[in-house]
């Protein structure tokens, strides 16, 4: 049960990650070079 929940979460996150418009983001944030790290930091800030 728990692993299924994690798998669904991973699918959702990867879907969101792929649907982000990275090219436009890069125009706004020129230093978005480490996409995954930036993405994780962004979500950590939104949660808190």
mmCIF file of C-alpha atoms in Angstrom:
data_model
loop_
_atom_site.group_PDB
_atom_site.id
_atom_site.type_symbol
_atom_site.label_atom_id
_atom_site.label_comp_id
_atom_site.label_asym_id
_atom_site.label_seq_id
_atom_site.Cartn_x
_atom_site.Cartn_y
_atom_site.Cartn_z
ATOM 1 C CA UNK A 1 0.000 0.000 0.000
ATOM 2 C CA UNK A 2 2.689 2.440 1.052
ATOM 3 C CA UNK A 3 4.881 1.715 -1.975
ATOM 4 C CA UNK A 4 1.893 2.157 -4.288
ATOM 5 C CA UNK A 5 1.291 5.580 -2.772
ATOM 6 C CA UNK A 6 4.945 6.482 -3.309
ATOM 7 C CA UNK A 7 4.793 5.292 -6.909
ATOM 8 C CA UNK A 8 1.724 7.421 -7.628
ATOM 9 C CA UNK A 9 3.437 10.389 -6.002
ATOM 10 C CA UNK A 10 6.500 9.895 -8.170
ATOM 11 C CA UNK A 11 4.342 9.720 -11.296
ATOM 12 C CA UNK A 12 2.528 12.914 -10.354
ATOM 13 C CA UNK A 13 5.763 14.751 -9.599
ATOM 14 C CA UNK A 14 7.406 13.646 -12.841
ATOM 15 C CA UNK A 15 4.297 14.686 -14.783
ATOM 16 C CA UNK A 16 4.354 18.146 -13.187
ATOM 17 C CA UNK A 17 8.099 18.334 -13.769
ATOM 18 C CA UNK A 18 7.720 17.535 -17.467
ATOM 19 C CA UNK A 19 4.835 19.955 -17.935
ATOM 20 C CA UNK A 20 6.806 22.930 -16.595
ATOM 21 C CA UNK A 21 7.820 25.295 -19.393
ATOM 22 C CA UNK A 22 11.561 25.216 -18.771
ATOM 23 C CA UNK A 23 12.428 27.465 -21.707
ATOM 24 C CA UNK A 24 10.265 30.313 -20.459
ATOM 25 C CA UNK A 25 11.427 29.695 -16.903
ATOM 26 C CA UNK A 26 14.991 30.055 -18.089
ATOM 27 C CA UNK A 27 14.172 33.499 -19.516
ATOM 28 C CA UNK A 28 12.784 34.554 -16.138
ATOM 29 C CA UNK A 29 15.432 32.804 -14.034
ATOM 30 C CA UNK A 30 18.626 32.693 -16.100
ATOM 31 C CA UNK A 31 20.362 30.643 -13.417
ATOM 32 C CA UNK A 32 17.931 27.737 -13.479
ATOM 33 C CA UNK A 33 20.672 25.354 -14.520
ATOM 34 C CA UNK A 34 20.247 22.605 -11.945
ATOM 35 C CA UNK A 35 16.602 21.946 -12.730
ATOM 36 C CA UNK A 36 15.900 19.148 -10.228
ATOM 37 C CA UNK A 37 17.564 20.976 -7.348
ATOM 38 C CA UNK A 38 15.796 24.221 -8.115
ATOM 39 C CA UNK A 39 12.517 22.341 -8.465
ATOM 40 C CA UNK A 40 12.904 20.648 -5.097
ATOM 41 C CA UNK A 41 13.863 23.895 -3.373
ATOM 42 C CA UNK A 42 10.839 25.618 -4.903
ATOM 43 C CA UNK A 43 8.497 22.953 -3.568
ATOM 44 C CA UNK A 44 10.113 22.956 -0.137
ATOM 45 C CA UNK A 45 9.566 26.715 0.078
ATOM 46 C CA UNK A 46 5.932 26.419 -1.045
ATOM 47 C CA UNK A 47 5.220 23.828 1.637
ATOM 48 C CA UNK A 48 6.649 25.821 4.532
#
